[in-house]
Short mmCIF file of C-alpha atoms and ligand atoms in Angstrom, two decimals:
data_model
loop_
_atom_site.label_atom_id
_atom_site.label_comp_id
_atom_site.label_asym_id
_atom_site.label_seq_id
_atom_site.Cartn_x
_atom_site.Cartn_y
_atom_site.Cartn_z
CA UNK A 15 8.26 13.55 10.79
CA UNK A 16 11.23 13.46 13.30
CA UNK A 17 14.60 14.00 11.96
CA UNK A 18 17.68 13.20 14.05
CA UNK A 19 20.88 14.96 12.93
CA UNK A 20 24.60 13.60 13.29
CA UNK A 21 26.53 14.57 16.21
CA UNK A 22 29.06 16.40 14.00
CA UNK A 23 26.38 18.60 12.55
CA UNK A 24 27.08 22.26 13.35
CA UNK A 25 24.24 24.54 14.64
CA UNK A 26 24.77 26.71 11.54
CA UNK A 27 24.04 23.30 9.27
CA UNK A 28 20.99 22.59 11.36
CA UNK A 29 19.49 26.05 11.01
CA UNK A 30 20.23 26.02 7.29
CA UNK A 31 18.57 22.63 6.94
CA UNK A 32 15.64 23.64 8.86
CA UNK A 33 15.14 26.84 6.88
CA UNK A 34 15.30 24.84 3.43
CA UNK A 35 12.77 22.47 4.81
CA UNK A 36 10.45 25.22 5.80
CA UNK A 37 10.77 27.03 2.58
CA UNK A 38 10.60 23.77 0.19
CA UNK A 39 7.55 22.20 1.96
CA UNK A 40 5.61 25.25 3.75
CA UNK A 41 5.93 23.42 7.18
CA UNK A 42 7.23 24.61 10.51
CA UNK A 43 10.46 22.90 12.20
CA UNK A 44 10.94 22.65 16.00
CA UNK A 45 14.65 22.18 17.01
CA UNK A 46 15.70 20.51 20.02
CA UNK A 47 19.38 20.53 20.83
CA UNK A 48 20.44 17.82 23.24
CA UNK A 49 23.69 16.81 24.57
CA UNK A 50 24.36 14.10 22.07
CA UNK A 51 22.47 15.18 19.16
CA UNK A 52 19.95 17.71 17.58
CA UNK A 53 16.56 16.53 16.64
CA UNK A 54 14.09 18.41 14.24
CA UNK A 55 10.29 17.97 14.62
CA UNK A 56 8.26 18.73 11.37
CA UNK A 57 4.95 20.28 11.88
CA UNK A 58 2.41 20.51 9.06
CA UNK A 59 1.60 18.21 6.05
CA UNK A 60 4.70 16.27 5.43
CA UNK A 61 2.88 13.72 3.28
CA UNK A 62 4.68 15.27 0.24
CA UNK A 63 8.10 14.90 1.70
CA UNK A 64 10.31 12.19 0.29
CA UNK A 65 11.72 10.29 3.31
CA UNK A 66 14.54 8.78 1.38
CA UNK A 67 15.69 12.30 0.16
CA UNK A 68 15.78 13.37 3.85
CA UNK A 69 17.63 10.09 4.70
CA UNK A 70 20.35 10.84 2.06
CA UNK A 71 21.45 14.24 3.37
CA UNK A 72 24.99 14.16 5.09
CA UNK A 73 23.95 15.56 8.11
CA UNK A 74 20.96 13.22 8.74
CA UNK A 75 21.42 10.26 11.18
CA UNK A 76 18.02 8.94 11.03
CA UNK A 77 14.42 10.08 9.98
CA UNK A 78 11.10 8.69 11.14
CA UNK A 79 7.57 9.46 10.04
CA UNK A 80 4.97 10.04 12.94
CA UNK A 81 2.24 10.79 10.64
CA UNK A 82 0.97 8.48 7.83
CA UNK A 83 2.22 9.51 4.22
CA UNK A 84 -1.56 9.47 2.91
CA UNK A 85 -3.71 12.42 3.30
CA UNK A 86 -7.04 12.03 1.18
CA UNK A 87 -7.40 8.51 2.22
CA UNK A 88 -6.74 9.23 6.00
CA UNK A 89 -9.61 9.34 8.45
CA UNK A 90 -7.74 12.10 10.44
CA UNK A 91 -8.57 14.66 7.62
CA UNK A 92 -11.86 13.15 6.83
CA UNK A 93 -13.71 11.71 9.91
CA UNK A 94 -16.99 10.83 8.36
CA UNK A 95 -17.06 7.48 6.63
CA UNK A 96 -17.16 7.54 2.72
CA UNK A 97 -20.40 6.17 1.27
CA UNK A 98 -20.04 5.10 -2.38
CA UNK A 99 -23.51 5.77 -3.89
CA UNK A 100 -24.14 4.63 -7.53
CA UNK A 101 -26.77 6.42 -9.74
CA UNK A 102 -29.18 3.60 -9.25
CA UNK A 103 -29.06 4.33 -5.41
CA UNK A 104 -27.07 1.36 -4.57
CA UNK A 105 -24.58 2.02 -1.75
CA UNK A 106 -21.16 0.68 -0.40
CA UNK A 107 -20.63 1.91 2.97
CA UNK A 108 -22.90 3.84 5.42
CA UNK A 109 -24.16 1.03 7.51
CA UNK A 110 -25.58 -1.52 5.04
CA UNK A 111 -24.14 -4.72 3.55
CA UNK A 112 -23.21 -4.59 0.00
CA UNK A 113 -23.26 -7.95 -1.80
CA UNK A 114 -21.34 -8.09 -4.94
CA UNK A 115 -21.68 -11.58 -6.76
CA UNK A 116 -21.17 -13.26 -10.00
CA UNK A 117 -18.74 -15.38 -11.89
CA UNK A 118 -15.01 -15.16 -11.95
CA UNK A 119 -15.14 -14.67 -15.80
CA UNK A 120 -18.07 -13.77 -18.10
CA UNK A 121 -18.41 -16.91 -20.50
CA UNK A 122 -21.56 -16.31 -22.54
CA UNK A 123 -24.73 -14.24 -22.51
CA UNK A 124 -26.89 -17.26 -21.08
CA UNK A 125 -24.21 -17.78 -18.26
CA UNK A 126 -23.83 -14.09 -17.15
CA UNK A 127 -27.60 -13.37 -17.49
CA UNK A 128 -28.74 -16.59 -15.59
CA UNK A 129 -26.27 -15.89 -12.73
CA UNK A 130 -27.22 -12.07 -12.79
CA UNK A 131 -30.98 -13.31 -12.20
CA UNK A 132 -30.05 -15.81 -9.48
CA UNK A 133 -27.72 -13.32 -7.43
CA UNK A 134 -30.14 -10.52 -7.67
CA UNK A 135 -32.94 -12.77 -6.39
CA UNK A 136 -30.61 -13.80 -3.42
CA UNK A 137 -30.08 -10.20 -2.63
CA UNK A 138 -26.99 -9.02 -4.18
CA UNK A 139 -27.11 -5.43 -5.19
CA UNK A 140 -24.03 -5.72 -7.53
CA UNK A 141 -22.97 -8.19 -10.39
CA UNK A 142 -19.22 -9.20 -10.78
CA UNK A 143 -17.67 -10.89 -13.93
CA UNK A 144 -14.33 -10.55 -15.44
CA UNK A 145 -13.77 -9.59 -19.06
CA UNK A 146 -10.20 -9.12 -19.17
CA UNK A 147 -8.59 -11.64 -16.97
CA UNK A 148 -5.24 -11.59 -15.30
CA UNK A 149 -4.11 -15.25 -15.50
CA UNK A 150 -0.96 -16.60 -14.50
CA UNK A 151 -0.54 -18.74 -17.60
CA UNK A 152 -0.93 -17.11 -21.00
CA UNK A 153 -2.40 -20.47 -22.11
CA UNK A 154 -5.30 -20.07 -19.84
CA UNK A 155 -8.62 -18.41 -20.77
CA UNK A 156 -7.98 -14.58 -20.78
CA UNK A 157 -11.69 -13.70 -20.86
CA UNK A 158 -14.15 -12.62 -23.61
CA UNK A 159 -12.52 -9.05 -23.50
CA UNK A 160 -14.70 -6.39 -25.34
CA UNK A 161 -17.50 -9.02 -25.90
CA UNK A 162 -17.62 -9.69 -22.05
CA UNK A 163 -18.16 -6.16 -21.42
CA UNK A 164 -21.10 -6.10 -23.70
CA UNK A 165 -22.45 -9.01 -22.05
CA UNK A 166 -22.26 -7.42 -18.79
CA UNK A 167 -24.26 -4.51 -20.00
CA UNK A 168 -26.90 -6.89 -21.31
CA UNK A 169 -27.19 -8.61 -17.97
CA UNK A 170 -27.32 -5.08 -16.50
CA UNK A 171 -30.15 -4.11 -18.83
CA UNK A 172 -32.11 -7.34 -17.83
CA UNK A 173 -31.59 -7.11 -13.88
CA UNK A 174 -30.82 -3.64 -13.30
CA UNK A 175 -27.77 -4.77 -11.36
CA UNK A 176 -24.84 -2.36 -11.65
CA UNK A 177 -21.54 -4.33 -12.40
CA UNK A 178 -18.04 -4.44 -11.25
CA UNK A 179 -15.39 -5.55 -13.78
CA UNK A 180 -11.45 -5.52 -13.73
CA UNK A 181 -9.51 -3.12 -15.83
CA UNK A 182 -5.93 -4.13 -16.60
CA UNK A 183 -4.65 -1.76 -19.07
CA UNK A 184 -5.08 2.22 -19.45
CA UNK A 185 -5.85 1.82 -22.86
CA UNK A 186 -9.14 0.08 -21.99
CA UNK A 187 -10.42 3.02 -20.00
CA UNK A 188 -12.49 4.35 -22.89
CA UNK A 189 -13.87 1.04 -23.92
CA UNK A 190 -15.07 0.44 -20.29
CA UNK A 191 -16.75 3.86 -20.07
CA UNK A 192 -18.55 3.30 -23.40
CA UNK A 193 -19.76 0.02 -22.10
CA UNK A 194 -21.12 1.45 -19.06
CA UNK A 195 -18.88 -0.21 -16.55
CA UNK A 196 -20.27 0.97 -13.13
CA UNK A 197 -17.29 0.30 -10.74
CA UNK A 198 -13.72 -0.36 -12.35
CA UNK A 199 -11.93 -3.11 -10.47
CA UNK A 200 -8.14 -2.94 -10.12
CA UNK A 201 -7.02 -6.48 -9.34
CA UNK A 202 -4.44 -7.62 -6.81
CA UNK A 203 -1.67 -7.77 -9.51
CA UNK A 204 -2.25 -4.26 -10.58
CA UNK A 205 -2.55 -2.51 -7.01
CA UNK A 206 0.86 -0.86 -7.72
CA UNK A 207 0.37 -0.14 -11.55
CA UNK A 208 0.76 3.55 -10.63
CA UNK A 209 0.16 4.78 -14.42
CA UNK A 210 -3.20 2.94 -14.33
CA UNK A 211 -4.04 4.37 -10.94
CA UNK A 212 -3.16 7.89 -12.02
CA UNK A 213 -5.44 7.55 -15.09
CA UNK A 214 -8.34 5.94 -12.96
CA UNK A 215 -8.04 9.23 -10.73
CA UNK A 216 -9.35 11.18 -13.57
CA UNK A 217 -12.26 9.48 -14.20
CA UNK A 218 -15.97 9.74 -12.75
CA UNK A 219 -16.56 6.24 -11.47
CA UNK A 220 -15.97 4.34 -8.44
CA UNK A 221 -12.93 2.18 -8.17
CA UNK A 222 -12.71 -1.25 -6.34
CA UNK A 223 -9.09 -1.40 -5.24
CA UNK A 224 -7.85 -4.76 -4.30
CA UNK A 225 -4.76 -5.33 -2.04
CA UNK A 226 -1.87 -6.90 -3.78
CA UNK A 227 -0.81 -10.28 -3.16
CA UNK A 228 2.06 -9.16 -0.67
CA UNK A 229 1.02 -5.48 0.01
CA UNK A 230 1.07 -3.88 3.25
CA UNK A 231 -2.04 -2.06 4.50
CA UNK A 232 0.05 1.33 4.15
CA UNK A 233 0.74 0.21 0.55
CA UNK A 234 -2.83 -0.26 -0.34
CA UNK A 235 -3.64 3.02 1.19
CA UNK A 236 -1.03 4.68 -0.76
CA UNK A 237 -2.48 3.36 -3.82
CA UNK A 238 -5.79 4.68 -2.92
CA UNK A 239 -4.12 7.95 -2.43
CA UNK A 240 -2.75 7.76 -6.01
CA UNK A 241 -6.48 7.54 -7.18
CA UNK A 242 -7.62 10.20 -4.84
CA UNK A 243 -4.85 12.61 -5.56
CA UNK A 244 -5.93 12.48 -9.22
CA UNK A 245 -9.48 13.92 -8.30
CA UNK A 246 -11.45 10.52 -7.88
CA UNK A 247 -12.32 10.00 -4.35
CA UNK A 248 -14.58 7.33 -4.81
CA UNK A 249 -12.33 4.50 -3.67
CA UNK A 250 -13.55 1.09 -2.31
CA UNK A 251 -10.85 -0.91 -0.57
CA UNK A 252 -10.90 -4.67 -0.63
CA UNK A 253 -9.12 -7.46 1.31
CA UNK A 254 -8.80 -10.61 -0.85
CA UNK A 255 -6.32 -12.54 1.13
CA UNK A 256 -2.42 -12.20 1.03
CA UNK A 257 0.34 -14.82 0.34
CA UNK A 258 1.58 -16.68 3.15
CA UNK A 259 3.13 -19.95 3.86
CA UNK A 260 -0.08 -21.80 4.49
CA UNK A 261 -0.82 -24.13 1.68
CA UNK A 262 -4.33 -25.20 2.78
CA UNK A 263 -5.90 -22.19 1.17
CA UNK A 264 -5.16 -20.36 -1.78
CA UNK A 265 -4.43 -16.95 0.23
CA UNK A 266 -4.78 -16.11 3.76
CA UNK A 267 -7.50 -13.80 4.72
CA UNK A 268 -6.20 -10.89 6.90
CA UNK A 269 -9.25 -10.43 8.95
CA UNK A 270 -7.32 -7.71 11.05
CA UNK A 271 -7.05 -5.61 7.81
CA UNK A 272 -10.80 -4.69 8.16
CA UNK A 273 -10.74 -2.84 11.47
CA UNK A 274 -7.39 -1.57 10.74
CA UNK A 275 -8.39 0.02 7.51
CA UNK A 276 -11.55 1.23 8.80
CA UNK A 277 -9.63 2.95 11.57
CA UNK A 278 -7.13 4.58 9.44
CA UNK A 279 -9.23 5.30 6.56
CA UNK A 280 -12.77 6.78 5.95
CA UNK A 281 -13.17 4.59 2.74
CA UNK A 282 -15.52 1.59 2.58
CA UNK A 283 -13.96 -1.83 2.86
CA UNK A 284 -15.19 -4.90 1.15
CA UNK A 285 -13.97 -8.50 1.48
CA UNK A 286 -13.50 -11.02 -1.11
CA UNK A 287 -13.52 -14.64 0.47
CA UNK A 288 -13.27 -16.31 -2.76
CA UNK A 289 -9.79 -15.25 -3.80
CA UNK A 290 -8.82 -15.52 -0.27
CA UNK A 291 -9.69 -19.16 0.27
CA UNK A 292 -9.69 -20.60 -3.14
CA UNK A 293 -12.20 -23.26 -1.89
CA UNK A 294 -15.79 -23.00 -2.13
CA UNK A 295 -16.83 -24.28 1.04
CA UNK A 296 -14.61 -21.86 3.19
CA UNK A 297 -16.45 -18.88 1.62
CA UNK A 298 -19.19 -18.81 3.97
CA UNK A 299 -17.28 -18.87 7.06
CA UNK A 300 -14.66 -16.34 5.95
CA UNK A 301 -17.66 -14.11 4.67
CA UNK A 302 -19.32 -14.30 8.09
CA UNK A 303 -15.98 -13.52 9.82
CA UNK A 304 -15.71 -10.54 7.70
CA UNK A 305 -19.13 -9.17 8.44
CA UNK A 306 -18.28 -9.75 12.13
CA UNK A 307 -15.08 -7.73 11.86
CA UNK A 308 -16.98 -4.73 10.07
CA UNK A 309 -16.81 -5.19 6.54
CA UNK A 310 -19.01 -2.95 4.22
CA UNK A 311 -19.54 -5.49 1.66
CA UNK A 312 -18.48 -8.78 0.16
CA UNK A 313 -17.36 -9.73 -3.34
CA UNK A 314 -18.30 -13.47 -4.03
CA UNK A 315 -17.86 -15.60 -6.96
CA UNK A 316 -21.00 -17.70 -8.06
CA UNK A 317 -21.25 -19.73 -11.09
CA UNK A 318 -24.00 -21.56 -12.72
CA UNK A 319 -21.93 -24.81 -13.27
CA UNK A 320 -18.61 -24.16 -11.28
CA UNK A 321 -17.41 -27.84 -12.59
CA UNK A 322 -17.37 -26.43 -16.10
CA UNK A 323 -16.16 -22.81 -15.07
CA UNK A 324 -13.30 -21.21 -17.23
CA UNK A 325 -11.63 -19.89 -14.19
CA UNK A 326 -11.77 -20.29 -10.54
CA UNK A 327 -14.51 -22.82 -10.45
CA UNK A 328 -13.16 -24.44 -7.31
CA UNK A 329 -13.94 -21.32 -5.37
CA UNK A 330 -17.13 -20.56 -6.73
CA UNK A 331 -20.71 -21.00 -5.19
CA UNK A 332 -23.58 -22.48 -7.05
CA UNK A 333 -26.67 -20.19 -7.24
CA UNK A 334 -28.30 -22.46 -4.64
CA UNK A 335 -25.26 -22.18 -2.24
CA UNK A 336 -25.21 -18.45 -2.68
CA UNK A 337 -28.97 -18.28 -1.55
CA UNK A 338 -28.17 -19.76 1.76
CA UNK A 339 -24.91 -17.95 2.09
CA UNK A 340 -26.55 -14.44 1.36
CA UNK A 341 -29.37 -14.99 3.98
CA UNK A 342 -26.87 -15.92 6.69
CA UNK A 343 -24.68 -13.10 5.58
CA UNK A 344 -27.84 -10.49 6.17
CA UNK A 345 -28.67 -12.29 9.30
CA UNK A 346 -25.37 -11.89 10.68
CA UNK A 347 -25.18 -8.26 9.81
CA UNK A 348 -28.61 -7.65 11.14
CA UNK A 349 -27.28 -9.33 14.59
CA UNK A 350 -24.39 -6.72 14.60
CA UNK A 351 -27.00 -3.83 14.19
CA UNK A 352 -26.36 -3.27 10.39
CA UNK A 353 -29.02 -1.87 8.34
CA UNK A 354 -30.06 -4.69 5.84
CA UNK A 355 -32.96 -4.43 3.60
C1 LIG B 402 -11.04 -11.60 -9.67
O1 LIG B 402 -11.85 -10.70 -9.09
O2 LIG B 402 -11.61 -12.49 -10.39
C2 LIG B 402 -9.42 -11.47 -9.43
C3 LIG B 402 -8.51 -11.94 -10.56
O3 LIG B 402 -9.13 -11.13 -8.43
P1 LIG B 402 -7.62 -10.63 -7.54
O4 LIG B 402 -7.24 -9.51 -8.17
O5 LIG B 402 -8.20 -10.37 -6.25
O6 LIG B 402 -6.94 -12.00 -7.89
MN1 LIG B 403 -11.69 -15.07 -9.84
#
């Protein structure tokens, strides 16, 4: 962190400010006295320093971070890539290609079990399905809630596929744990629900953290930091498209997010081409692009009857379509030297 002090700041004020910083944050301060201004260079862990409170000091002209404000999620402090491994041995990260597939919403036992069987046969290692749904309209289908969790558990018993489902409320954490939720999804709308993130930092389950609709990559990493600073370091980042001025797609898939996140963080990165596009035929090309850009996995919506789906039918693949997409994704991953079994 670099702090430029105002021209009128006296040497005595600069010295006293440096000492306060060193004392409060356990860092070292280097001082350069120029002809126009004095510059302080802070050395050490500056991630806990509130940049706004520095900027608010009378003697401070400007302040700039030169080190990222996230530490636990930062590759600089953890050079090896994190691999999230589930008790059944399924992995996200580590060179393979994780395929997470299933309906937007769990609708019935027959539906979730049929889709689970099909995506498993196509090579998916994880099932997805929403039980508590974040819908724009309160009049839209809100999910089967606790019943949906039970049905996901049944589908897991039948197929052995661990499942990912979205948590929206801290009050549901115990219910999710009781129902054996394998991976807790934090949806785009809750990426900055800090109280939820803090509670998820205390549990022993991986968290699939989706990028907010209009969040920067640094904000996404800071949200991961919230979970990790609570003690849960099994966070999977998810790029699911951001809102832009484009109207031909539901969102705009930010392909550059993949290499950037992987450069700055050691956490695995998964891409959701379904919510990024909103259109079933666009899922395959976006998913292939994500593999080429280095994504560790994909989360794809698959429905046994998209025309009748209670949510996100337009972007859902049929099981037959998913068969073809999964085969092409595996072939693409293998072509890029990934280990795909
Ligand atoms: C979902 O996965 O069904 C979902 C609502 O995702 P997002 O939070 O990315 O919109
Ligand atoms: Mn959906």
